[in-house]
CSV table of C-alpha atoms in Angstrom, one decimal:
chain,number,residue,atom,x,y,z
H,18,MET,CA,21.1,35.5,-8.5
H,19,GLU,CA,20.5,32.8,-11.3
H,20,HIS,CA,23.3,30.0,-12.1
H,21,TYR,CA,23.1,27.5,-14.4
H,22,LEU,CA,25.2,24.1,-14.1
H,23,THR,CA,25.9,21.4,-16.3
H,24,THR,CA,26.9,17.9,-14.7
H,25,PRO,CA,29.5,16.9,-14.0
H,26,ILE,CA,29.6,19.5,-11.4
H,27,SER,CA,33.4,20.5,-10.0
H,28,PRO,CA,34.0,22.6,-6.8
H,29,GLU,CA,35.0,25.4,-8.3
H,30,ASP,CA,31.4,25.7,-10.2
H,31,LEU,CA,29.6,26.3,-6.7
H,32,VAL,CA,31.9,28.8,-5.0
H,33,THR,CA,30.0,32.0,-6.1
H,34,ILE,CA,26.4,30.2,-4.9
H,35,LYS,CA,24.9,31.4,-1.7
H,36,ILE,CA,21.5,30.5,0.0
H,37,GLY,CA,18.5,31.8,-1.6
H,38,ASP,CA,20.5,31.7,-5.3
H,39,ILE,CA,18.3,30.2,-7.7
H,40,VAL,CA,20.1,27.3,-10.0
H,41,TYR,CA,18.9,25.0,-12.9
H,42,ILE,CA,20.9,21.7,-13.8
H,43,THR,CA,21.7,20.4,-17.2
H,44,GLY,CA,23.0,16.8,-17.4
H,45,THR,CA,22.4,13.7,-15.0
H,46,ILE,CA,20.6,13.4,-12.0
H,47,ILE,CA,20.4,10.1,-10.4
H,48,THR,CA,17.1,9.5,-7.7
H,49,ALA,CA,17.5,7.8,-4.3
H,50,ARG,CA,15.7,7.8,-1.2
H,51,ASP,CA,15.8,6.2,2.2
H,52,GLU,CA,16.6,2.4,0.8
H,53,ALA,CA,18.8,3.5,-1.8
H,54,HIS,CA,20.8,5.4,0.3
H,55,LEU,CA,21.1,2.7,2.4
H,56,GLU,CA,21.8,0.2,-0.3
H,57,ALA,CA,24.6,2.1,-1.3
H,58,LEU,CA,26.0,2.9,1.7
H,59,ASN,CA,25.9,-0.8,2.4
H,60,LEU,CA,27.9,-1.8,-1.0
H,61,HIS,CA,30.2,0.6,-0.3
H,62,LYS,CA,31.1,-0.9,3.3
H,63,GLU,CA,31.8,-4.0,1.6
H,64,GLY,CA,33.9,-2.8,-0.7
H,65,LYS,CA,31.8,-2.6,-3.9
H,66,LYS,CA,30.5,0.2,-5.7
H,67,PRO,CA,26.8,0.6,-6.7
H,68,PRO,CA,25.8,0.5,-10.4
H,69,VAL,CA,25.7,4.3,-11.0
H,70,ASP,CA,28.5,7.1,-10.3
H,71,PHE,CA,27.1,10.2,-8.4
H,72,GLN,CA,30.4,12.0,-8.7
H,73,GLY,CA,29.5,15.7,-9.7
H,74,ASN,CA,25.9,14.4,-10.5
H,75,GLY,CA,22.7,15.5,-8.9
H,76,LEU,CA,21.2,13.6,-6.4
H,77,PHE,CA,17.5,13.7,-6.6
H,78,HIS,CA,15.6,12.8,-3.2
H,79,CYS,CA,12.6,11.7,-5.5
H,80,GLY,CA,9.8,8.8,-5.9
H,81,PRO,CA,8.3,9.2,-9.1
H,82,VAL,CA,5.7,7.7,-10.8
H,83,MET,CA,7.0,6.1,-13.9
H,84,LYS,CA,5.2,4.4,-16.7
H,85,LYS,CA,6.2,2.0,-19.6
H,86,ASN,CA,5.0,3.3,-23.3
H,87,GLU,CA,4.1,1.1,-26.2
H,88,GLN,CA,7.8,0.2,-26.9
H,89,GLY,CA,8.5,-1.0,-23.3
H,90,GLU,CA,10.2,2.4,-22.6
H,91,TRP,CA,10.1,3.9,-19.0
H,92,THR,CA,8.4,7.2,-19.2
H,93,VAL,CA,8.1,9.8,-16.5
H,94,VAL,CA,4.8,10.7,-15.3
H,95,ALA,CA,5.4,12.5,-12.2
H,96,ALA,CA,8.3,13.4,-10.4
H,97,GLY,CA,8.8,16.2,-7.6
H,98,PRO,CA,11.0,16.1,-4.7
H,99,THR,CA,10.1,13.9,-1.7
H,100,THR,CA,10.8,15.0,2.0
H,101,SER,CA,14.9,15.2,2.2
H,102,ALA,CA,15.3,15.1,6.2
H,103,ARG,CA,14.6,11.6,6.3
H,104,MET,CA,17.8,11.1,4.8
H,105,GLU,CA,19.5,13.3,7.1
H,106,ILE,CA,21.0,10.4,9.2
H,107,PHE,CA,23.0,9.4,6.5
H,108,GLN,CA,23.4,11.8,4.0
H,109,ASP,CA,26.7,13.3,5.4
H,110,GLU,CA,28.2,10.1,4.9
H,111,PHE,CA,26.5,9.3,1.6
H,112,ILE,CA,27.9,13.1,0.6
H,113,LYS,CA,31.7,11.9,2.1
H,114,VAL,CA,31.4,8.4,-0.3
H,115,PHE,CA,29.8,9.7,-3.5
H,116,HIS,CA,30.2,13.3,-3.9
H,117,PRO,CA,27.3,13.8,-5.4
H,118,GLY,CA,27.7,18.0,-6.8
H,119,ILE,CA,24.1,18.9,-5.7
H,120,ILE,CA,21.2,17.8,-3.7
H,121,ILE,CA,17.9,18.2,-5.0
H,122,GLY,CA,14.7,18.0,-2.4
H,123,LYS,CA,12.3,19.9,-0.3
H,124,GLY,CA,11.9,20.8,3.4
H,125,GLY,CA,15.4,21.1,4.1
H,126,MET,CA,18.5,19.5,5.7
H,127,GLY,CA,20.3,19.5,9.0
H,128,GLU,CA,23.6,20.4,10.7
H,129,ARG,CA,25.2,17.1,9.8
H,130,THR,CA,24.5,17.6,6.0
H,131,THR,CA,25.5,21.4,5.8
H,132,LYS,CA,28.8,20.6,7.4
H,133,ALA,CA,29.4,17.7,4.9
H,134,CYS,CA,28.5,20.1,2.4
H,135,GLN,CA,30.7,22.4,3.4
H,136,GLU,CA,33.7,20.3,3.6
H,137,GLU,CA,33.0,18.0,0.6
H,138,LYS,CA,31.8,20.6,-1.5
H,139,CYS,CA,28.1,20.0,-2.4
H,140,ILE,CA,25.1,22.2,-2.3
H,141,TYR,CA,21.2,21.7,-1.6
H,142,GLY,CA,18.4,22.7,-3.6
H,143,TYR,CA,14.6,22.8,-2.9
H,144,PHE,CA,12.5,21.8,-6.1
H,145,THR,CA,9.2,23.1,-5.2
H,146,GLY,CA,7.3,20.1,-3.1
H,147,GLY,CA,4.4,18.4,-4.9
H,148,ALA,CA,5.1,19.8,-8.2
H,149,ALA,CA,5.9,16.9,-10.0
H,150,LEU,CA,4.7,17.3,-13.3
H,151,LEU,CA,6.6,20.7,-13.7
H,152,ALA,CA,9.7,18.8,-12.6
H,153,ALA,CA,8.7,15.9,-15.1
H,154,ASP,CA,8.7,18.5,-17.8
H,155,ARG,CA,12.3,19.3,-17.4
H,156,ILE,CA,13.8,15.3,-17.6
H,157,THR,CA,14.5,14.5,-21.3
H,158,LYS,CA,15.2,11.3,-21.0
H,159,VAL,CA,15.3,8.2,-19.0
H,160,ILE,CA,18.6,7.0,-18.8
H,161,ASP,CA,18.8,4.1,-16.7
H,162,VAL,CA,17.0,2.0,-13.7
H,163,PHE,CA,18.6,-0.2,-11.1
H,164,TRP,CA,17.1,-1.9,-8.5
H,165,PHE,CA,13.7,-1.8,-9.5
H,166,GLU,CA,13.0,-5.4,-8.7
H,167,GLU,CA,14.0,-5.4,-5.2
H,168,LEU,CA,13.3,-1.8,-3.8
H,169,GLY,CA,10.2,-1.0,-6.3
H,170,MET,CA,9.3,2.4,-8.2
H,171,PRO,CA,9.4,4.7,-5.6
H,172,GLU,CA,12.8,3.7,-3.9
H,173,CYS,CA,14.7,2.4,-6.4
H,174,LEU,CA,17.8,4.5,-8.5
H,175,TRP,CA,16.3,6.4,-11.9
H,176,VAL,CA,19.1,8.1,-13.6
H,177,TYR,CA,17.7,10.7,-15.9
H,178,GLU,CA,18.8,13.3,-18.2
H,179,VAL,CA,17.8,16.8,-17.5
H,180,GLU,CA,17.6,19.9,-19.4
H,181,ASN,CA,17.5,23.2,-17.2
H,182,PHE,CA,16.0,21.4,-14.3
H,183,GLY,CA,14.9,23.8,-11.8
H,184,PRO,CA,14.2,26.3,-10.4
H,185,LEU,CA,16.2,25.2,-7.8
H,186,THR,CA,16.2,27.5,-4.3
H,187,ILE,CA,19.3,27.0,-3.0
H,188,THR,CA,19.1,26.2,0.9
H,189,ILE,CA,22.6,24.8,1.6
H,190,ASP,CA,25.5,26.3,0.2
H,191,ILE,CA,29.3,25.6,0.5
H,192,HIS,CA,29.8,28.3,3.0
H,193,GLY,CA,28.0,26.6,5.8
H,194,GLY,CA,24.8,28.7,5.1
H,195,ASN,CA,21.5,26.5,5.9
H,196,LEU,CA,18.3,28.7,4.7
H,197,THR,CA,15.7,26.3,6.2
H,198,GLU,CA,17.8,26.3,9.4
H,199,GLU,CA,17.0,30.0,9.9
H,200,SER,CA,13.5,29.9,8.7
H,201,LYS,CA,13.1,27.0,11.4
H,202,LYS,CA,14.6,29.4,13.8
H,203,ASN,CA,12.1,32.1,13.1
H,204,ILE,CA,9.3,29.5,13.2
H,205,ALA,CA,10.3,28.3,16.9
H,206,LYS,CA,10.6,32.3,18.2
H,207,ASN,CA,7.4,32.6,16.7
H,208,LYS,CA,5.9,29.6,18.6
H,209,ASP,CA,7.2,30.6,21.9
H,210,ILE,CA,5.7,34.3,21.4
H,211,ILE,CA,2.4,32.4,20.7
H,212,LEU,CA,2.1,30.1,23.7
H,213,GLN,CA,2.9,32.8,25.8
H,214,GLU,CA,0.2,34.7,24.7
H,215,LEU,CA,-2.7,31.9,24.4
I,26,MET,CA,-29.7,-5.5,-14.7
I,27,VAL,CA,-27.0,-3.5,-13.4
I,28,ASP,CA,-23.7,-4.9,-11.8
I,29,ILE,CA,-23.8,-2.5,-8.6
I,30,ALA,CA,-20.6,-4.0,-8.0
I,31,GLN,CA,-19.0,-3.0,-11.1
I,32,VAL,CA,-20.4,0.7,-11.2
I,33,ILE,CA,-18.8,1.1,-7.5
I,34,GLU,CA,-16.0,-0.2,-8.8
I,35,ASP,CA,-15.9,2.1,-11.8
I,36,THR,CA,-16.6,5.2,-9.7
I,37,ALA,CA,-13.9,4.5,-7.2
I,38,VAL,CA,-11.3,4.3,-10.1
I,39,GLN,CA,-12.7,7.5,-11.4
I,40,LEU,CA,-12.7,9.2,-7.9
I,41,LEU,CA,-9.2,8.2,-7.1
I,42,LYS,CA,-8.3,9.7,-10.8
I,43,ILE,CA,-10.2,13.2,-9.7
I,44,ALA,CA,-8.4,13.1,-6.2
I,45,ALA,CA,-5.0,12.8,-7.8
I,46,THR,CA,-5.0,14.9,-10.8
I,47,LYS,CA,-7.9,17.8,-9.5
I,48,LEU,CA,-8.0,19.9,-6.3
I,49,PRO,CA,-11.5,20.8,-5.1
I,50,SER,CA,-12.3,24.2,-6.6
I,51,GLU,CA,-12.1,26.0,-3.2
I,52,VAL,CA,-8.6,24.6,-2.6
I,53,LYS,CA,-7.4,26.1,-6.3
I,54,ALA,CA,-9.3,29.0,-5.4
I,55,THR,CA,-7.5,29.5,-1.8
I,56,LEU,CA,-3.7,28.6,-3.6
I,57,LEU,CA,-4.1,31.5,-6.1
I,58,LYS,CA,-5.1,34.0,-4.0
I,59,GLY,CA,-2.0,32.7,-1.9
I,60,GLU,CA,-0.1,33.4,-4.7
I,61,GLU,CA,-1.0,37.0,-5.3
I,62,GLU,CA,-1.0,38.0,-1.7
I,63,THR,CA,2.1,36.6,-1.2
I,64,GLU,CA,5.3,39.2,-0.9
I,65,GLY,CA,8.8,38.2,-1.5
I,66,SER,CA,10.0,36.6,-4.3
I,67,LEU,CA,11.5,33.2,-2.8
I,68,GLY,CA,7.7,32.4,-1.5
I,69,LYS,CA,5.7,33.7,-4.8
I,70,SER,CA,7.9,31.3,-6.9
I,71,GLN,CA,6.9,28.7,-4.6
I,72,MET,CA,3.4,29.7,-4.5
I,73,HIS,CA,3.5,30.3,-8.5
I,74,ALA,CA,5.2,26.5,-9.1
I,75,ILE,CA,2.4,25.1,-7.0
I,76,ASN,CA,-0.2,26.6,-9.1
I,77,GLU,CA,1.5,25.9,-12.6
I,78,ASN,CA,1.7,22.2,-11.5
I,79,VAL,CA,-2.1,22.2,-10.5
I,80,LYS,CA,-3.2,23.6,-13.8
I,81,LEU,CA,-0.7,21.0,-15.6
I,82,ALA,CA,-2.5,18.2,-13.5
I,83,GLU,CA,-6.2,19.1,-14.7
I,84,ILE,CA,-5.1,19.7,-18.4
I,85,HIS,CA,-3.1,16.3,-18.8
I,86,SER,CA,-5.3,14.5,-16.3
I,87,LYS,CA,-1.8,13.4,-14.3
I,88,PRO,CA,-1.1,13.0,-11.0
I,89,MET,CA,-0.2,16.5,-9.4
I,90,CYS,CA,2.2,15.1,-7.0
I,91,GLN,CA,4.2,11.7,-7.7
I,92,ASP,CA,3.2,10.7,-4.2
I,93,THR,CA,-0.1,9.6,-5.1
I,94,GLY,CA,-0.6,8.7,-1.2
I,95,LEU,CA,-1.7,6.1,0.8
I,96,VAL,CA,-5.3,5.4,-0.3
I,97,SER,CA,-8.5,5.4,1.9
I,98,PHE,CA,-11.7,5.4,1.8
I,99,PHE,CA,-14.9,7.2,3.7
I,100,VAL,CA,-17.7,4.8,3.2
I,101,LYS,CA,-21.4,5.4,4.3
I,102,ILE,CA,-23.6,2.3,3.7
I,103,GLY,CA,-27.6,3.1,3.6
I,104,ASP,CA,-29.8,0.6,5.5
I,105,LYS,CA,-31.5,-0.4,2.0
I,106,PHE,CA,-28.3,-0.2,-0.1
I,107,PRO,CA,-28.1,-4.0,-1.9
I,108,LEU,CA,-24.2,-4.5,-1.0
I,109,ARG,CA,-22.8,-5.1,1.8
I,110,SER,CA,-18.9,-6.7,2.1
I,111,GLU,CA,-18.8,-6.6,-1.5
I,112,VAL,CA,-18.7,-2.9,-1.2
I,113,LYS,CA,-15.1,-3.4,0.4
I,114,THR,CA,-14.1,-5.8,-2.4
I,115,ALA,CA,-15.3,-3.4,-5.2
I,116,LEU,CA,-12.8,-0.9,-3.4
I,117,ILE,CA,-10.3,-3.2,-3.5
I,118,LYS,CA,-10.6,-4.0,-6.5
I,119,ALA,CA,-10.7,-0.4,-8.0
I,120,THR,CA,-7.6,0.5,-6.1
I,121,LYS,CA,-5.8,-2.4,-7.8
I,122,LYS,CA,-7.0,-1.3,-11.1
I,123,ALA,CA,-6.1,2.6,-10.7
I,124,THR,CA,-2.8,1.9,-9.9
I,125,PRO,CA,-1.6,1.1,-13.7
I,126,ASP,CA,-4.5,3.0,-15.0
I,127,ILE,CA,-4.3,6.4,-13.8
I,128,PRO,CA,-1.5,5.7,-13.2
I,129,LEU,CA,-0.5,5.9,-9.2
I,130,ARG,CA,2.8,5.3,-7.7
I,131,PRO,CA,2.6,1.7,-5.8
I,132,ASN,CA,2.9,2.8,-2.5
I,133,ALA,CA,1.7,0.2,-0.3
I,134,VAL,CA,4.8,-1.4,1.3
I,135,ASP,CA,5.0,-5.0,3.4
I,136,MET,CA,7.2,-4.7,5.8
I,137,PHE,CA,8.6,-8.1,4.8
I,138,LYS,CA,8.0,-8.7,1.7
I,139,GLY,CA,8.4,-5.4,0.2
I,140,ASN,CA,6.4,-3.2,-2.5
I,141,THR,CA,2.9,-4.7,-3.5
I,142,LYS,CA,3.2,-2.8,-6.7
I,143,ASN,CA,-0.7,-2.4,-6.4
I,144,ASN,CA,-1.3,-0.1,-3.4
I,145,VAL,CA,-2.9,-2.9,-1.9
I,146,GLY,CA,-1.6,-4.3,1.5
I,147,LEU,CA,-1.3,-8.1,1.8
I,148,ARG,CA,-2.5,-8.3,5.4
I,149,GLY,CA,-6.3,-6.8,4.8
I,150,TYR,CA,-5.6,-3.2,6.1
I,151,VAL,CA,-4.7,-1.1,3.1
I,152,PRO,CA,-6.6,0.5,1.4
I,153,TRP,CA,-8.2,1.6,4.6
I,154,PHE,CA,-11.9,1.8,5.2
I,155,TYR,CA,-13.8,4.3,7.7
I,156,ILE,CA,-17.3,2.8,7.4
I,157,ASP,CA,-20.6,4.3,8.7
I,158,LEU,CA,-24.0,2.9,8.5
I,159,VAL,CA,-26.6,5.3,7.7
I,160,GLU,CA,-30.3,5.3,7.0
I,161,GLY,CA,-31.3,5.3,3.3
I,162,ASP,CA,-30.6,3.4,0.1
I,163,ASN,CA,-27.3,5.2,-1.3
I,164,LEU,CA,-24.0,4.1,-1.1
I,165,GLU,CA,-22.0,7.2,-0.4
I,166,ILE,CA,-17.9,6.8,-1.5
I,167,ILE,CA,-15.2,9.3,-0.5
I,168,ALA,CA,-11.5,8.6,-1.7
I,169,MET,CA,-8.9,10.2,0.1
I,170,PRO,CA,-5.1,9.4,-0.5
I,171,LYS,CA,-2.8,10.9,1.8
I,172,GLY,CA,1.0,11.4,1.0
I,173,GLY,CA,3.8,10.0,3.3
I,174,GLY,CA,5.4,13.3,3.6
I,175,SER,CA,2.7,15.1,5.3
I,176,SER,CA,1.5,11.9,7.0
I,177,ASN,CA,4.8,11.9,9.1
I,178,VAL,CA,3.9,15.0,10.7
I,179,GLY,CA,0.8,13.9,12.0
I,180,LYS,CA,0.7,14.1,16.0
I,181,MET,CA,-1.3,12.6,19.1
I,182,LYS,CA,-1.2,13.9,22.7
I,183,MET,CA,-3.1,12.9,25.8
I,184,VAL,CA,-3.1,16.5,27.1
I,185,PRO,CA,-4.1,17.0,30.8
I,186,PRO,CA,-7.7,17.3,31.3
I,187,GLY,CA,-7.1,20.3,33.1
I,188,LYS,CA,-5.4,22.3,30.5
I,189,GLY,CA,-8.4,22.6,28.9
I,190,ILE,CA,-9.5,24.3,25.4
I,191,LYS,CA,-5.9,26.2,26.1
I,192,GLY,CA,-4.1,22.9,26.1
I,193,VAL,CA,-5.8,22.1,22.8
I,194,LYS,CA,-4.9,25.2,21.4
I,195,GLU,CA,-1.4,24.7,22.4
I,196,PHE,CA,-1.0,21.1,21.1
I,197,VAL,CA,-1.9,22.4,17.7
I,198,VAL,CA,0.3,25.2,17.5
I,199,GLU,CA,3.2,22.9,18.8
I,200,ALA,CA,2.1,20.1,16.2
I,201,THR,CA,2.0,22.7,13.4
I,202,ALA,CA,5.3,24.3,14.2
I,203,ALA,CA,7.3,20.9,14.2
I,204,ALA,CA,5.8,20.4,10.6
I,205,GLY,CA,7.6,23.3,10.1
I,206,PRO,CA,8.9,23.2,6.3
I,207,LEU,CA,8.6,19.3,6.4
I,208,ALA,CA,5.3,18.4,4.6
I,209,CYS,CA,4.8,21.0,1.7
I,210,PRO,CA,3.2,23.8,3.1
I,211,PRO,CA,1.1,25.8,3.0
I,212,TYR,CA,-1.0,23.5,5.3
I,213,THR,CA,-4.8,23.0,6.1
I,214,VAL,CA,-4.9,21.3,9.6
I,215,GLY,CA,-7.4,18.9,10.7
I,216,VAL,CA,-8.0,18.6,14.5
I,217,GLY,CA,-9.8,15.7,16.4
I,218,VAL,CA,-10.5,16.5,20.1
I,219,GLY,CA,-11.8,13.8,22.8
I,220,GLY,CA,-12.9,9.9,21.9
I,221,GLY,CA,-9.7,7.8,22.9
I,222,GLU,CA,-6.4,7.7,21.5
I,223,ASP,CA,-7.2,6.5,18.4
I,224,MET,CA,-10.8,8.2,17.7
I,225,CYS,CA,-8.9,11.9,18.1
I,226,MET,CA,-6.8,11.0,14.8
I,227,ASN,CA,-9.7,9.5,12.8
I,228,LEU,CA,-11.6,12.6,13.4
I,229,ALA,CA,-8.8,14.7,12.8
I,230,LYS,CA,-8.2,13.2,9.3
I,231,LYS,CA,-12.2,13.4,8.7
I,232,ALA,CA,-12.2,17.2,9.7
I,233,LEU,CA,-9.9,17.5,6.2
I,234,LEU,CA,-12.7,16.5,3.9
I,235,ARG,CA,-14.8,19.5,5.4
I,236,PRO,CA,-14.7,22.3,2.3
I,237,LEU,CA,-12.7,25.0,3.3
I,238,TYR,CA,-14.0,27.9,4.9
I,239,GLN,CA,-17.0,25.9,5.9
I,240,TYR,CA,-16.5,26.3,9.6
I,241,HIS,CA,-18.0,23.8,12.3
I,242,GLU,CA,-22.1,24.1,12.5
I,243,ASP,CA,-21.5,24.8,16.5
I,244,GLU,CA,-20.4,28.3,16.8
I,245,LYS,CA,-18.1,27.9,19.4
I,246,ILE,CA,-15.8,25.1,17.9
I,247,ALA,CA,-16.3,27.6,14.5
I,248,GLU,CA,-14.6,30.7,16.3
I,249,LEU,CA,-11.9,28.0,17.7
I,250,GLU,CA,-10.9,26.9,14.1
I,251,LYS,CA,-10.8,30.5,12.6
I,252,GLU,CA,-8.8,31.6,15.8
I,253,LEU,CA,-6.6,29.3,15.4
I,254,VAL,CA,-6.2,29.7,11.4
I,255,LYS,CA,-5.1,33.4,12.3
I,256,THR,CA,-2.6,32.1,14.9
I,257,LEU,CA,-1.1,29.5,13.2
I,258,ASN,CA,-0.4,32.0,10.4
I,259,LYS,CA,1.6,34.0,12.7
I,260,LEU,CA,4.4,30.9,12.9
I,261,GLU,CA,5.3,32.7,9.3
I,262,ILE,CA,6.3,28.7,8.1
I,263,GLY,CA,5.5,30.2,4.5
I,264,ALA,CA,5.2,28.5,1.4
I,265,MET,CA,7.8,25.2,1.5
I,266,GLY,CA,8.6,26.7,4.6
I,267,LEU,CA,10.6,29.7,3.5
I,268,GLY,CA,8.9,32.2,5.7
I,269,GLU,CA,7.0,33.8,3.0
I,270,GLY,CA,3.5,33.5,1.8
I,271,PRO,CA,0.7,31.6,3.4
I,272,SER,CA,1.5,28.9,6.2
I,273,VAL,CA,-1.9,27.5,6.9
I,274,LEU,CA,-5.0,27.8,4.5
I,275,ASP,CA,-7.8,26.6,6.9
I,276,VAL,CA,-7.8,24.5,10.4
I,277,HIS,CA,-11.0,22.2,11.1
I,278,MET,CA,-11.8,20.7,13.8
I,279,GLU,CA,-14.2,17.9,15.0
I,280,PHE,CA,-15.2,17.0,18.6
I,281,ALA,CA,-16.1,13.8,20.5
I,282,ALA,CA,-17.0,13.4,23.8
I,283,ARG,CA,-14.2,12.5,26.4
I,284,HIS,CA,-13.3,10.0,29.4
I,285,PRO,CA,-13.1,12.3,32.3
I,286,ALA,CA,-9.7,11.5,33.1
I,287,SER,CA,-8.6,11.8,29.2
I,288,LEU,CA,-8.4,14.8,26.8
I,289,PRO,CA,-6.8,12.8,23.7
I,290,VAL,CA,-6.0,15.8,21.0
I,291,GLY,CA,-5.1,14.7,17.0
I,292,VAL,CA,-3.8,16.6,14.7
I,293,VAL,CA,-3.3,15.4,10.9
I,294,ILE,CA,-2.0,17.9,8.4
I,295,SER,CA,-2.5,17.9,4.6
I,296,CYS,CA,0.0,19.5,2.3
I,297,TRP,CA,-1.0,22.1,-0.2
I,298,ALA,CA,-2.6,19.2,-2.1
I,299,LEU,CA,-5.7,18.6,-0.2
I,300,ARG,CA,-6.8,15.5,-2.2
I,301,HIS,CA,-10.3,14.0,-2.1
I,302,ALA,CA,-13.3,13.4,-4.1
I,303,GLY,CA,-16.3,11.8,-3.3
I,304,ALA,CA,-19.7,10.1,-5.3
I,305,THR,CA,-23.2,8.7,-4.1
I,306,VAL,CA,-24.4,5.7,-5.8
I,307,ASP,CA,-28.1,4.7,-5.4
I,308,LYS,CA,-29.4,1.2,-5.3
I,309,GLU,CA,-30.1,1.0,-9.1
I,310,GLY,CA,-26.5,1.8,-9.6
I,311,ASN,CA,-27.1,5.8,-10.7
I,312,VAL,CA,-23.9,7.5,-9.6
I,313,GLU,CA,-24.0,11.5,-8.7
I,314,TRP,CA,-20.7,12.8,-8.6
I,315,HIS,CA,-20.5,15.1,-5.2
I,316,PRO,CA,-19.4,19.0,-6.5
I,317,HIS,CA,-15.3,19.4,-6.4
C-alpha cells in the first residue's frame, strides 16, 4: 500500500501504515548521522536546543555530497541514505527527546528503535542504499545548514525541502513491526542450515 | 617535454571520476540481470532503483553514491618508468583536486582535528597505496574508492589450521551473513587466505578488482569461488537485505602461503557499487585506459 505524507507528520497519520508499505514524504527532512545525533543529545542534556526542530519532520540518516553554485548557494549533488544501524545506540533517546515523524535510512534498525517508534509514534523507512542521485532528484531546496565547520559535510545538519521523497519501504511501523529483523532471522536460519551442510 | 608527474595527476583525477560515476560494464550488466530475475515487488523495486541510479550517474557524470569512499590506489611501477616517489605525490595531489572537481565527499577524518575536507589524511596514510615493483617501463594505476558502510562489515579471522578449507568456507558464510542487510547488497565478496593477519585483508580487497565472472586461474580455487557464490545466495539476504533478489553477485579469492600454525582468512565485502578504474601510463606519458 502507498501513503503520501506531508510534514509535520502527526501520530494519526501513521496509524494505517504497516511494514512493507511504501511512503512518499513532502515537506522538511533534516540529515543527521552519528556526530549530529551526539551533538543534539548533548545540547539537550545541557538544557539547550539544537538549531532546528525535528518534531514531525523527517530525520534522514545521510551524509550528502554538496556543492556551492556560482551564486554561492548550496546545491545537492548526491544524497542517499547511510547505514542506520550505527545510530541504534542513541536513536531511541533521540526519538523520545526530539520526536521526528519518520526516520529515513537503509539497512534497518534494531529492537530499541522499534520500541521507541511504537511508544513515541515514529516510523522508519528505507530509501534504496546508494541510490544517491534518485534521492537528490527529490530534494527541491536546501533550506539551511548547521554545524558545517565543526562537523564537516557528511556529519553536519542539512535541512532540505522535499517533494514526494521516496519510495520509502517502511520496515518499522508504530505497531511494533520490524521487517529487517524478520529478514535477519531468516538469514540466521539459512546460515545454520548452510553450516551444517558444508 | 611532457611533464609525466602532471600526466599521472590528470590521469588519476580522471580515474577517480570514472570510478565514482560509472560502474564496470560487467557489474552493470549483472545488476540489470539481477533486476530482471528478481521475484517479489520489494526486491524488484530496490534493484530497479539501483539500476536507474546507475544510469543517472553515467548520464550526468555524477557520483552514483554520496559515499564516494576512502581512496586507495593500486600501483605497479615498472623498472624503467622514470618516476618513483613522485608517483605518490602526484596521486595525493590528484585526490585533493578530484575532491571539489568531481565532486567527492570529503571522507578523510582525523581523530583529533576532524574532517580534512580534501580526502587526504594529515598523517600520510590516506589515500592508501598498494605498491608493486614490476618489470617493464610502464606505470599502472588503479583507483579504488571504498564506501564506509561496506568497509564496516569486513572481517578477519585466524581459523585453526586443522579446520582447513571447510573452516575458510564457514568463515566466509558467517561474515556474509553478519553483513546481512547492513552494507547495500547485492554484494561482491573478496576473500584472502593465508599470509598473515594483515596480508589476508589486503588480498581480499585485491580480489575485488578482478572482473566479475573471471575466476581464479587455479581451477581448484575457481571451483571454490563458484561454490561459494551458490552457497552465499542461499542465505537469502536479497537486495538491500529485504530477502528478495540476489544476495551476492560474485566471490573472488586470492591465496598466499600461510605459516604452518596459522590460517588467516580475510573477507572484504563490496556493496552493489563495486567501484574501480584503471589506466597505464608509459614512460613517454601516453595513457592507455583499461577497459571499463
